[in-house]
Short mmCIF file of C-alpha atoms and ligand atoms in Angstrom, two decimals:
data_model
loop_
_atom_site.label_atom_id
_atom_site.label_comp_id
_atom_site.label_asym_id
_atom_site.label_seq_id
_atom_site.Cartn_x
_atom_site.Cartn_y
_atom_site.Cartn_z
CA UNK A 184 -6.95 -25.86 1.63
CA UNK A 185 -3.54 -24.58 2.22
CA UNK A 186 -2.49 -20.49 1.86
CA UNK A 187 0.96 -19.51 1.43
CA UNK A 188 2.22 -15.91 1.74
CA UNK A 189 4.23 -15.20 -1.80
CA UNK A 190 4.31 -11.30 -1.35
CA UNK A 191 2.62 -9.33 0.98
CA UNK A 192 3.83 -10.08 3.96
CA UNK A 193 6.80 -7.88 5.41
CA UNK A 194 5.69 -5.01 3.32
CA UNK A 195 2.88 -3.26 2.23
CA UNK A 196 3.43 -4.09 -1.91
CA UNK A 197 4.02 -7.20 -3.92
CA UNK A 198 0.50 -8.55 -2.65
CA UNK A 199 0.16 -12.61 -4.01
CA UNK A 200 -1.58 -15.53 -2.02
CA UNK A 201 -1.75 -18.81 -2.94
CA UNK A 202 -4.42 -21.18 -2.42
CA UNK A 203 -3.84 -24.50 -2.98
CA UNK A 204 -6.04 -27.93 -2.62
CA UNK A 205 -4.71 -31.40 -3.78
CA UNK A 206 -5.76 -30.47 -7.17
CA UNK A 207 -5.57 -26.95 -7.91
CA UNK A 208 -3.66 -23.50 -6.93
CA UNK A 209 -5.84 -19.95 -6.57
CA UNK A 210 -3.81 -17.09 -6.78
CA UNK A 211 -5.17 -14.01 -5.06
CA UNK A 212 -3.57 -10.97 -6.66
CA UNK A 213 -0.36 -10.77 -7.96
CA UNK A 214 1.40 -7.15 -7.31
CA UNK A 215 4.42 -5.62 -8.28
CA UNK A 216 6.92 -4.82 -5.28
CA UNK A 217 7.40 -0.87 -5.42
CA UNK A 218 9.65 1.30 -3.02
CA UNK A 219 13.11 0.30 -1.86
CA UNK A 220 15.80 -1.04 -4.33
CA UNK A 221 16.07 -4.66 -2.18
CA UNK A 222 12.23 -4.55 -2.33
CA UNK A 223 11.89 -4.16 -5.99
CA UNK A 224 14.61 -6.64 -6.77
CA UNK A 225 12.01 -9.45 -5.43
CA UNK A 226 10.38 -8.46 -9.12
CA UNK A 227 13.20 -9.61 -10.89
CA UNK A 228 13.39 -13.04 -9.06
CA UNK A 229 12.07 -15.98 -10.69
CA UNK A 230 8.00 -16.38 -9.51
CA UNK A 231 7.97 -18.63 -6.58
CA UNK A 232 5.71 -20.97 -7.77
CA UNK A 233 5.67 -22.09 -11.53
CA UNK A 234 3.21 -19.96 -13.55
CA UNK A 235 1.98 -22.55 -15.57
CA UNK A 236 1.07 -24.38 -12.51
CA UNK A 237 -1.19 -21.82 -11.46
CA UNK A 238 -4.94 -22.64 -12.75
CA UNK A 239 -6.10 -18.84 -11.56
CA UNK A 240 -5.99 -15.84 -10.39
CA UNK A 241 -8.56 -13.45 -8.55
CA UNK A 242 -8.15 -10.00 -7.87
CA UNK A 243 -9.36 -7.74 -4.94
CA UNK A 244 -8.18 -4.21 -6.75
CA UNK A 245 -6.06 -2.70 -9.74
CA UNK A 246 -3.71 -1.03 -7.99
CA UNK A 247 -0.20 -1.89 -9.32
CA UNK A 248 0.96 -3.70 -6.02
CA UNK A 249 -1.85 -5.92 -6.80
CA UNK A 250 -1.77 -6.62 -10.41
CA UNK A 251 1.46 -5.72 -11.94
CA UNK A 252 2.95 -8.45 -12.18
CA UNK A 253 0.12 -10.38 -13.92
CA UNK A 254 2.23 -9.49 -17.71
CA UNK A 255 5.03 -11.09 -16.43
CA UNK A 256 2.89 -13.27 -14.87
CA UNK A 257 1.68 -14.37 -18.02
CA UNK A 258 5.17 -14.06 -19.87
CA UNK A 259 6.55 -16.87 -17.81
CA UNK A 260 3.71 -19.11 -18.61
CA UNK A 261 0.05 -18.34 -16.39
CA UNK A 262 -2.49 -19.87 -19.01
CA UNK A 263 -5.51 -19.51 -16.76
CA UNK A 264 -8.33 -16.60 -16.35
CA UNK A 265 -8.15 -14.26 -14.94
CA UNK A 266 -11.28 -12.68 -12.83
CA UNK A 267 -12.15 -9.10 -11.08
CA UNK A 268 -14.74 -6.97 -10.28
CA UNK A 269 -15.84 -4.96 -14.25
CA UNK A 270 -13.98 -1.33 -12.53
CA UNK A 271 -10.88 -3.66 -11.44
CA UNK A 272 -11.16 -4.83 -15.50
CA UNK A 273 -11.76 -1.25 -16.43
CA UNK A 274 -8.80 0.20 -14.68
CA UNK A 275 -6.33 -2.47 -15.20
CA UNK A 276 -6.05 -1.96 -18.96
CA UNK A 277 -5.16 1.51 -18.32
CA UNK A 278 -3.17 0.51 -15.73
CA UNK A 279 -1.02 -2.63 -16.68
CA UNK A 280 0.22 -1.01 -20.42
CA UNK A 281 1.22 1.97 -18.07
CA UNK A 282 3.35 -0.08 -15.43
CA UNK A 283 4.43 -1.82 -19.25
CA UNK A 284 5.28 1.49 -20.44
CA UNK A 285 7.33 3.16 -17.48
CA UNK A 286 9.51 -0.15 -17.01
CA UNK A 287 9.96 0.41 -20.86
CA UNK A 288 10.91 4.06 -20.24
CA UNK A 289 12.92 3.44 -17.30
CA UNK A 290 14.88 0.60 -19.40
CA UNK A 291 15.81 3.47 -22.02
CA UNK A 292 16.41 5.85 -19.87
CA UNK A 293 18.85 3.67 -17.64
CA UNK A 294 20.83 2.64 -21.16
CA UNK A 295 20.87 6.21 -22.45
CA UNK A 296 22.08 7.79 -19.31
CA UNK A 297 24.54 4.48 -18.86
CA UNK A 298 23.17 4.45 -15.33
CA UNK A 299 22.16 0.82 -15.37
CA UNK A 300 25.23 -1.75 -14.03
CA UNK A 301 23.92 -3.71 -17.01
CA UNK A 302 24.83 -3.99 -20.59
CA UNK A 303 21.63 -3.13 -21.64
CA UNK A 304 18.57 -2.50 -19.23
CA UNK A 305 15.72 -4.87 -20.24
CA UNK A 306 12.43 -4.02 -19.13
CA UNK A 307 10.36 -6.27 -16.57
CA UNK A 308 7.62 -6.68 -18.80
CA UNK A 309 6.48 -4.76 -22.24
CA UNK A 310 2.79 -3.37 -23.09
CA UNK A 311 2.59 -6.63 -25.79
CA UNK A 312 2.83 -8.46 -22.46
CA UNK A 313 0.34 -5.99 -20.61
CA UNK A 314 -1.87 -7.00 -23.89
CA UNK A 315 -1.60 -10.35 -23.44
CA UNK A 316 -2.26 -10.62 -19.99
CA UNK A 317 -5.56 -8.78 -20.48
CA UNK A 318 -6.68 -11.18 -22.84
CA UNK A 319 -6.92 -13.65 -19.48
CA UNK A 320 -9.72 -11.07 -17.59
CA UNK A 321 -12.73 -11.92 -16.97
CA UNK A 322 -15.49 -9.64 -15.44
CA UNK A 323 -17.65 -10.61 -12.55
CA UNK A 324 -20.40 -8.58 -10.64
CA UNK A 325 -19.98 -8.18 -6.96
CA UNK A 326 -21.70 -10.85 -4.94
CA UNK A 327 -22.22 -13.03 -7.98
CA UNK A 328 -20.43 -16.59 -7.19
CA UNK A 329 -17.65 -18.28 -9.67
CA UNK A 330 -15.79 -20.75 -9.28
CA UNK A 331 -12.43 -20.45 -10.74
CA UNK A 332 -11.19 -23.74 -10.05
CA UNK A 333 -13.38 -26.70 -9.15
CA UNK A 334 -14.68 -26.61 -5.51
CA UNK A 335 -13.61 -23.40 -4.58
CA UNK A 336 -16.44 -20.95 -5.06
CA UNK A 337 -15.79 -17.29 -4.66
CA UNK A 338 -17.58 -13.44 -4.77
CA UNK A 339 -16.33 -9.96 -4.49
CA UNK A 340 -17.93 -7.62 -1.77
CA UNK A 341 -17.03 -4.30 -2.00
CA UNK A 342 -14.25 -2.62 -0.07
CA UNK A 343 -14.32 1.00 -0.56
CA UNK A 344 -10.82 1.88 -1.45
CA UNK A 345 -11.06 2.77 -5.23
CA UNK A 346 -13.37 2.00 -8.03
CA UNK A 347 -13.79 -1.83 -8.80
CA UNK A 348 -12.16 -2.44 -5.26
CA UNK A 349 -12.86 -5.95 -3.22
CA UNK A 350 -12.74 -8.14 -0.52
CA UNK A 351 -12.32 -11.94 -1.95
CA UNK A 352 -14.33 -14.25 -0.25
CA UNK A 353 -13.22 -17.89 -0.97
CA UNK A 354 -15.17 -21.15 -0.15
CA UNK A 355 -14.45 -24.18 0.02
CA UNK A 356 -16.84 -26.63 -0.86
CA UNK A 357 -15.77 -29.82 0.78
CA UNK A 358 -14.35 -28.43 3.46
CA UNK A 359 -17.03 -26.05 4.12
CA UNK A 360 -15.08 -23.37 5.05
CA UNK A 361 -14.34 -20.27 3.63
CA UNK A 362 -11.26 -17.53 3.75
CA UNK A 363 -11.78 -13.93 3.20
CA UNK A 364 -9.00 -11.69 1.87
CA UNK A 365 -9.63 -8.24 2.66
CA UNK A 366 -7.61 -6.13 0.05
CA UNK A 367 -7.27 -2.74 0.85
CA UNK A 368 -10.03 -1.33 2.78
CA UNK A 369 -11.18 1.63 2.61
CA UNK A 370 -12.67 5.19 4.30
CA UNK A 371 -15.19 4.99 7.25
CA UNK A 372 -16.31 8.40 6.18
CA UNK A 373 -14.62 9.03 2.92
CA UNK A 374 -14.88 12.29 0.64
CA UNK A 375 -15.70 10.18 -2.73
CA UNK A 376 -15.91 6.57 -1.75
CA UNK A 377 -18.69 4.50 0.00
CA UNK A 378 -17.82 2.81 3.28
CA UNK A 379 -16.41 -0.88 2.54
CA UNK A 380 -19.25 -3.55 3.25
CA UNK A 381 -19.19 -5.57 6.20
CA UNK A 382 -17.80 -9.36 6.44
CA UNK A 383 -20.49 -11.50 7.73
CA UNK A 384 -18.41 -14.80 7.39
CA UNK A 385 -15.14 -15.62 7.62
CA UNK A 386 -13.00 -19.10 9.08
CA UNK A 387 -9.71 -17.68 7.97
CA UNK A 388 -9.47 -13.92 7.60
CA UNK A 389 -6.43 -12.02 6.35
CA UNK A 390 -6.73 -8.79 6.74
CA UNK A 391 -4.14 -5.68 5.47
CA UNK A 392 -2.66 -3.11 7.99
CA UNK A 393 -1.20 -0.62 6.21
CA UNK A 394 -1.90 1.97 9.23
CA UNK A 395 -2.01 -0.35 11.72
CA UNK A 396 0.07 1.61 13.87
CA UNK A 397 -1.42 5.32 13.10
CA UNK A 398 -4.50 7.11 12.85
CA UNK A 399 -5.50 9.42 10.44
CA UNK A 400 -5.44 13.15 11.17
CA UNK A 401 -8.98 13.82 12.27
CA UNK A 402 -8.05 17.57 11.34
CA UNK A 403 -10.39 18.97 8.33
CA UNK A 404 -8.51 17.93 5.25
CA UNK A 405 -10.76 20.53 3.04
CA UNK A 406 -9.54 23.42 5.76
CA UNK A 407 -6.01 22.24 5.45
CA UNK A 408 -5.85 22.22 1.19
CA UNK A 409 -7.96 25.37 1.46
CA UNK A 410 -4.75 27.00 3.85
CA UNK A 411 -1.78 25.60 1.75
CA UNK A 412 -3.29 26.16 -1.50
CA UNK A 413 -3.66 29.69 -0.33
CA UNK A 414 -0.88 30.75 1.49
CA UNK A 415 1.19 29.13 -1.71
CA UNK A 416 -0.38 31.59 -4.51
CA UNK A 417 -0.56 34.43 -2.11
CA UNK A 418 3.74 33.94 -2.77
CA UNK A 419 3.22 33.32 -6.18
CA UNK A 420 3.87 29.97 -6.19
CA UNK A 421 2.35 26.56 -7.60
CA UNK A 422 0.74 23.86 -5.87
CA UNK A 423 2.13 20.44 -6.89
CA UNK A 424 -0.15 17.59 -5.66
CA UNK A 425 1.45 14.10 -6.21
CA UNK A 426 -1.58 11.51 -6.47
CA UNK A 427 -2.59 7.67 -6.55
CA UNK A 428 -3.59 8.20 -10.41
CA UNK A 429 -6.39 5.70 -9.58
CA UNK A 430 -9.09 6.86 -6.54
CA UNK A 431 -6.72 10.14 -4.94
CA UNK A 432 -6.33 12.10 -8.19
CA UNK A 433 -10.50 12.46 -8.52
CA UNK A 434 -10.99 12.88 -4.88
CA UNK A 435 -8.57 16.12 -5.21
CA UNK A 436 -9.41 17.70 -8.26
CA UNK A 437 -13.49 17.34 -6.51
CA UNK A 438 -11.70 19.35 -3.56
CA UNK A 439 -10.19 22.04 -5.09
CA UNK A 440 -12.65 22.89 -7.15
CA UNK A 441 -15.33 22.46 -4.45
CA UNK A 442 -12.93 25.05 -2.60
CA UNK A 443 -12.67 27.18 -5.67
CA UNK A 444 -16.43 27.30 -6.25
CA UNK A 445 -17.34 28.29 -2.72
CA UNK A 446 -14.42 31.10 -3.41
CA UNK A 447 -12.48 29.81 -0.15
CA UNK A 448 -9.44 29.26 -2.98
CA UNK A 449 -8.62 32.45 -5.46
CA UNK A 450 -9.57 31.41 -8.84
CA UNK A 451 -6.60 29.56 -10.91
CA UNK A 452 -5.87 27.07 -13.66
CA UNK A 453 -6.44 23.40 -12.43
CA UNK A 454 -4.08 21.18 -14.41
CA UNK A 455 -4.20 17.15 -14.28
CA UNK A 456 -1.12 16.44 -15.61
CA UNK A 457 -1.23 12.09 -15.94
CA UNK A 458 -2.48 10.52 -19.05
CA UNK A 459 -3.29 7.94 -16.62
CA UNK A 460 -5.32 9.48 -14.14
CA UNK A 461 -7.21 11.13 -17.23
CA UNK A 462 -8.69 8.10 -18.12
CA UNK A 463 -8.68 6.92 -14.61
CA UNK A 464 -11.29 9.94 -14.03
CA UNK A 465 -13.64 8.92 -17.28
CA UNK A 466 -13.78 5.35 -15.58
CA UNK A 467 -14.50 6.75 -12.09
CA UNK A 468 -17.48 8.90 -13.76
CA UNK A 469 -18.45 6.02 -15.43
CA UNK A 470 -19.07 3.62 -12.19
CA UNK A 471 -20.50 6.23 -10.58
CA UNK A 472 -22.90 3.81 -8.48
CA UNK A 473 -19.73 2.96 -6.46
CA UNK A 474 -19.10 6.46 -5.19
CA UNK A 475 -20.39 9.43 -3.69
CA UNK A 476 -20.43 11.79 -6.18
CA UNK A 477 -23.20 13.27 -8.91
CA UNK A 478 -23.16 12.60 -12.47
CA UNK A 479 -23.15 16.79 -12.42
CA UNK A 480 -20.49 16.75 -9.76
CA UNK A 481 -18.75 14.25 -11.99
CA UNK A 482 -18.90 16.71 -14.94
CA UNK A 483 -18.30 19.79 -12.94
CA UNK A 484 -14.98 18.41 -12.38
CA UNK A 485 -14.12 17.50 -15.98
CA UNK A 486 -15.38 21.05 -17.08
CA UNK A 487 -13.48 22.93 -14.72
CA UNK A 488 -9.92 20.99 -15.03
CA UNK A 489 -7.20 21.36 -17.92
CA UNK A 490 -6.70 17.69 -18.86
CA UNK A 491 -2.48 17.74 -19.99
CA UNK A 492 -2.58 14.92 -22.46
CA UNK A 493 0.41 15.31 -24.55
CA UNK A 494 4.13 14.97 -23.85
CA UNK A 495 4.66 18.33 -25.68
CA UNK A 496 1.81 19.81 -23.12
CA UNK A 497 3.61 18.54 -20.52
CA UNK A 498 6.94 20.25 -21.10
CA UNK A 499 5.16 23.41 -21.56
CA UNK A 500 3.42 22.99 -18.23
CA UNK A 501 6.98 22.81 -16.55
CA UNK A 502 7.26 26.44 -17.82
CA UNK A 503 4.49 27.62 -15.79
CA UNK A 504 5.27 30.20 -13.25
CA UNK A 505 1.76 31.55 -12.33
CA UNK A 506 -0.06 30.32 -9.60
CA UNK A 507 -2.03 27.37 -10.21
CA UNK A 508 -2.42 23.83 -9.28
CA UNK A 509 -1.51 20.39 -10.81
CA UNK A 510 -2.43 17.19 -10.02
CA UNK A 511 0.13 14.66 -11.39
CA UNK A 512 0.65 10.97 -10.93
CA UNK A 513 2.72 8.70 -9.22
CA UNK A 514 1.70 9.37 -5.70
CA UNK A 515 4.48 8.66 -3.76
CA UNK A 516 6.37 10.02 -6.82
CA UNK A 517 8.04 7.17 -7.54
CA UNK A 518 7.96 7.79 -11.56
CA UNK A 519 6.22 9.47 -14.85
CA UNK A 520 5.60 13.26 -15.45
CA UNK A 521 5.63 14.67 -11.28
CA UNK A 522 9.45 14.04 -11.99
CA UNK A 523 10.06 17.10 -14.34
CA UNK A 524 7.70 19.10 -11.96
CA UNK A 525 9.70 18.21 -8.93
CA UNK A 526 12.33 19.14 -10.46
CA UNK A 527 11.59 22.30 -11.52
CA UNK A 528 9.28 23.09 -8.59
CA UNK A 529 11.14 21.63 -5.41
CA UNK A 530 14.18 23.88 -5.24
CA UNK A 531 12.05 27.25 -4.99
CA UNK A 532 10.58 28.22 -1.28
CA UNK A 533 7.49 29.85 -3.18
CA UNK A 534 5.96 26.25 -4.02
CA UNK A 535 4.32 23.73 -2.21
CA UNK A 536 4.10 20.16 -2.66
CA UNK A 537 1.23 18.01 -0.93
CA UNK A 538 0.98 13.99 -0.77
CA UNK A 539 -2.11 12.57 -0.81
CA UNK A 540 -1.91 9.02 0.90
CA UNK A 541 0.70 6.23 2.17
CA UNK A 542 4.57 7.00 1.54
CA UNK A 543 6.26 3.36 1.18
CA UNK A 544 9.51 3.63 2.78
CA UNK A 545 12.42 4.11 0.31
CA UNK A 546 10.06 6.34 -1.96
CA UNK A 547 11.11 9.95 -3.29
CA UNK A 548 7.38 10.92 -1.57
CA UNK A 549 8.76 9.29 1.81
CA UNK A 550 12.21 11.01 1.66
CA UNK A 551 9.96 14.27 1.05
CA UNK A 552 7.69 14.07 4.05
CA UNK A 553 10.34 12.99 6.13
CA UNK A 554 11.85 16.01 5.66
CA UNK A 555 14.55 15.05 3.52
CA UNK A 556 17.16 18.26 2.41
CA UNK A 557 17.60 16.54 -1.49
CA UNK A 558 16.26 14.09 -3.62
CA UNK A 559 17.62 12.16 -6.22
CA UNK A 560 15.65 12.26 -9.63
CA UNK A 561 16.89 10.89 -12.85
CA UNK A 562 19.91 10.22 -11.06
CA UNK A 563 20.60 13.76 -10.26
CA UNK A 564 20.47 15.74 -6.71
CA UNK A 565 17.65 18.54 -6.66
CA UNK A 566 17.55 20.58 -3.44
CA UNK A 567 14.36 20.73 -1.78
CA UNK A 568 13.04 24.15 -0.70
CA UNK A 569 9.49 23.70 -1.26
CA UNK A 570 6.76 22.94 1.46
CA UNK A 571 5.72 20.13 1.49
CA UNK A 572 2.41 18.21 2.95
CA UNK A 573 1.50 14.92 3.65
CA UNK A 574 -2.29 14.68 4.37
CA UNK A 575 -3.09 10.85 5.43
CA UNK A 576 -6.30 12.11 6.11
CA UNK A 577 -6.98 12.08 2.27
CA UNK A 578 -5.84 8.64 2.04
CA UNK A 579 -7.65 5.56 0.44
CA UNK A 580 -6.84 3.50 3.30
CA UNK A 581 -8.61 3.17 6.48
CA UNK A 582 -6.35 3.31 9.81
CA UNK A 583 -6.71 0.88 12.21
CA UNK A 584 -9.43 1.92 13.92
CA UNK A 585 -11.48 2.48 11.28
CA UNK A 586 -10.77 -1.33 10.33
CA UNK A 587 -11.21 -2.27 13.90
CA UNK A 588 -15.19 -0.54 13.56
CA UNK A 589 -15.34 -2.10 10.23
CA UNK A 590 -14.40 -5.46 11.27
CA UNK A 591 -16.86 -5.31 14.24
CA UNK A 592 -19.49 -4.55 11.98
CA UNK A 593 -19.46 -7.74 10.28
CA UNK A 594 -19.90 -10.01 13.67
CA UNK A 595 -17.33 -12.43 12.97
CA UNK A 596 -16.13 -14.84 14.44
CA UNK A 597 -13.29 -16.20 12.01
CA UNK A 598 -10.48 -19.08 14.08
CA UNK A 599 -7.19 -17.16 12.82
CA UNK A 600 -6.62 -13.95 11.37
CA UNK A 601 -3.32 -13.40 9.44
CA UNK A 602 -2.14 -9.92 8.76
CA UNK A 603 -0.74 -8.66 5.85
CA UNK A 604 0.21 -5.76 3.76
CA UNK A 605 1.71 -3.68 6.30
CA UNK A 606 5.50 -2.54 7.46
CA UNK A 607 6.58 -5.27 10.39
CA UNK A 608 6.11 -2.23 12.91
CA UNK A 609 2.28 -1.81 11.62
CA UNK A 610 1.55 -5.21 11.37
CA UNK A 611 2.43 -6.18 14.55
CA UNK A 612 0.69 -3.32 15.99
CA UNK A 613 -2.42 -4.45 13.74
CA UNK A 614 -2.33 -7.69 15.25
CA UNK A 615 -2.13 -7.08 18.84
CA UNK A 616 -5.44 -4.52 18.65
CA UNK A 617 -7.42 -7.05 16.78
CA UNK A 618 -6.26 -9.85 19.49
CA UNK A 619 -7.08 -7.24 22.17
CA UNK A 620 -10.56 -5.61 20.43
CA UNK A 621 -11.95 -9.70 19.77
CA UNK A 622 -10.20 -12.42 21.16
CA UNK A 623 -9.66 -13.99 18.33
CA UNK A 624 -6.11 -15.77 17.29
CA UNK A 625 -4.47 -13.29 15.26
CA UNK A 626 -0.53 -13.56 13.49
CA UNK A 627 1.47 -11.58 11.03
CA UNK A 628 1.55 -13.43 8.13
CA UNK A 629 5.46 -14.42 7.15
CA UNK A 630 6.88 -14.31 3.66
CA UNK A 631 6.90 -17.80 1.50
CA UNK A 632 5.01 -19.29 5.24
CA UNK A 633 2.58 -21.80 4.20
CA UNK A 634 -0.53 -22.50 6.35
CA UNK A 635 -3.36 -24.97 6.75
CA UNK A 636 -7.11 -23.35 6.16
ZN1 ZN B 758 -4.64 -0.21 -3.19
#
């Protein structure tokens, strides 16, 4: 079996492996690249392999960096299935006519505006696309084997980073050996997911390191929204939190009103402002044997929270100027309706602004928690005056150590480990603690590098 790096490596988006035998080619995921310009170029450039030459594809989550290129995926010619976990099915036809719809949006926007350098701005991919790609899923439970292509056999264990989220474990039959891909892994000690599962077997392992260089805050994140959320209305101001639509949004909106039912937050409208993230919540309540929380806790939160569905609701939530909170997608507000809030929030000192998870570099959220004086948003300057928060220790991803415990959990004792899905910094960082924790032969995995298994 050979495994080549297609996206994934060198960054922390555009997640694709290949597998390939004599026969057949595996693909395991097949993101989108989000953040800087030069990164999301690489999603205009022709697919490195042929599509048509691909006999499958098997996902370890639905997050866009994982899946969203599967419409265009299937545009340029993917005929094959292909298979998830039923919450990674679930979330990814919410998710993939979304990423369909913004690039749509964005496309119009760009030729309206005349800020696109081309004629006229086509979109990556349109929700007939997103359609037709869904047509290829194909549910599986976790730990039930399939074999997508002949003589590969391969189950889902979970990972703990958002509903319907998985480690891919890959073997192959004549070979006898098998390759685990650990998608994004999740919480230790999460607020609303369970712990990712252990690895018990692994040859090959490649393994993500999106905080391989940091630890998490150990600081009480519940003490820390309970201060800022506060402090902000006691100005009169609004709380803006910027979420992962898919996993952070929930987690928050259980929060606050956890803080606002033991009174430790003054009483106040709780908006969720994401169509997305709406029905990302209904599917979260729905799997509720892969998280923490009660099917009362579950509709606690859906009592207590405004759900902004509209477009019309929307603009009249921008007119807001009572305290109260909203929860909007994207979470490193990179597009959709935190825009319009940003814009009117950011340039008055009364507001706050609070990021819930990993900033790729080159995002608007980055520029924010780094401090940045401006921000450019539908290709205008707004000043920033706000606070703003970034609290990793609400993230969805583990840090290292948290990996490192969850790796040793498993007892492995793979021959190579290649790391992936990190910034070079991180995954270098990732690499030499694994080395140093086990011993075992450990790399970061290079862009378009091909490798024996
Ligand atoms: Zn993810």
């Amino acid at each position: 079996m050979r495994l080549k790096f297609l996206g994934g490596a060198d960054t922390v988006t555009g997640s694709r492996y290949l597998l390939s035998d004599d026969r057949h080619r595996l693909l395991v995921d097949c993101g989108m690249y989000q953040g800087v310009k030069n990164l999301r170029k690489r999603n205009w450039a022709p697919f490195p392999v042929e599509p048509s030459s691909i006999n499958a594809v098997v996902l370890t989550h639905a997050h866009i960096d994982h899946t969203g290129y599967l419409p265009a995926l299937v545009k340029n010619g993917f005929t094959g299935k292909i298979y998830c976990t039923k919450g990674t099915h679930d979330l990814c036809k919410v998710l993939l006519p979304d990423a369909a719809y913004l690039q749509e949006e964005d496309a119009k926007y760009a030729f309206r505006k005349k800020f696109s350098k081309h004629e006229k701005p086509e979109p990556l991919f349109t929700r007939k696309d997103a359609q037709k790609a869904l047509e290829h899923f194909e549910s599986v439970h976790y730990h039930e084997t399939f074999e997508p292509v002949r003589g590969m056999e391969v189950h889902f264990t979970p990972a703990g980073h958002i509903i319907g989220s998985s480690c891919v474990h890959v073997h192959e039959k004549s070979s006898n050996r098998t390759i685990v891909f650990s998608g994004d892994v999740g919480r230790q000690d999460d607020v609303i997911m369970r712990a990712p599962e252990p690895i018990s077997k692994a040859d090959v392992l490649v393994c993500e390191s999106t905080y391989g260089d940091r630890r998490h805050e150990t600081s009480n994140p519940e003490q820390e929204l309970e201060e800022i959320i506060t402090r902000t209305a006691g100005r009169g101001g609004l709380t803006l939190l910027p979420a992962f639509a898919v996993g952070r949004a929930q987690m928050l909106l259980y929060l606050i009103h956890k803080l606002m039912s033991e009174k430790r937050i003054p009483k106040m409208p709780v908006y969720l402002n994401s169509p997305m993230a709406i029905r990302a919540t209904e599917i979260f309540c729905r799997h509720h044997k892969e998280h923490k929380l009660s099917a009362q806790q579950c509709e606690f939160i859906d009592d207590k929270t405004t759900f902004v569905r509209t477009v019309d609701e929307s603009i009249e939530l921008n007119t807001v100027r009572y305290p109260c909170i909203i929860v909007s997608a994207s979470g490193m507000a990179s597009g959709g309706r935190v825009l319009h809030h940003l814009k009117t929030l950011l340039p008055n000192p009364r507001n706050s602004v609070v990021f819930a998870g990993f900033q790729a570099p080159g995002t608007r959220g980055d520029a924010l928690v780094n401090g940045a004086e401006s921000v450019k948003i539908h290709g205008e300057h707004w000043p920033v005056k706000a606070e703003i928060h970034n609290m990793s220790s609400l993230s969805a991803h583990g840090d290292y150590k948290e990996i490192l415990a969850w790796l040793d959990q498993g007892q492995l004792d793979p021959g190579k480990v290649y790391i992936t899905h990190g910034e070079p910094v991180a995954a270098d960082v990732m690499r030499k603690r694994v080395r140093d924790q086990f011993g075992w032969d450990v790399e970061v995995a290079e862009l378009f590098e091909e490798v024996e298994v």
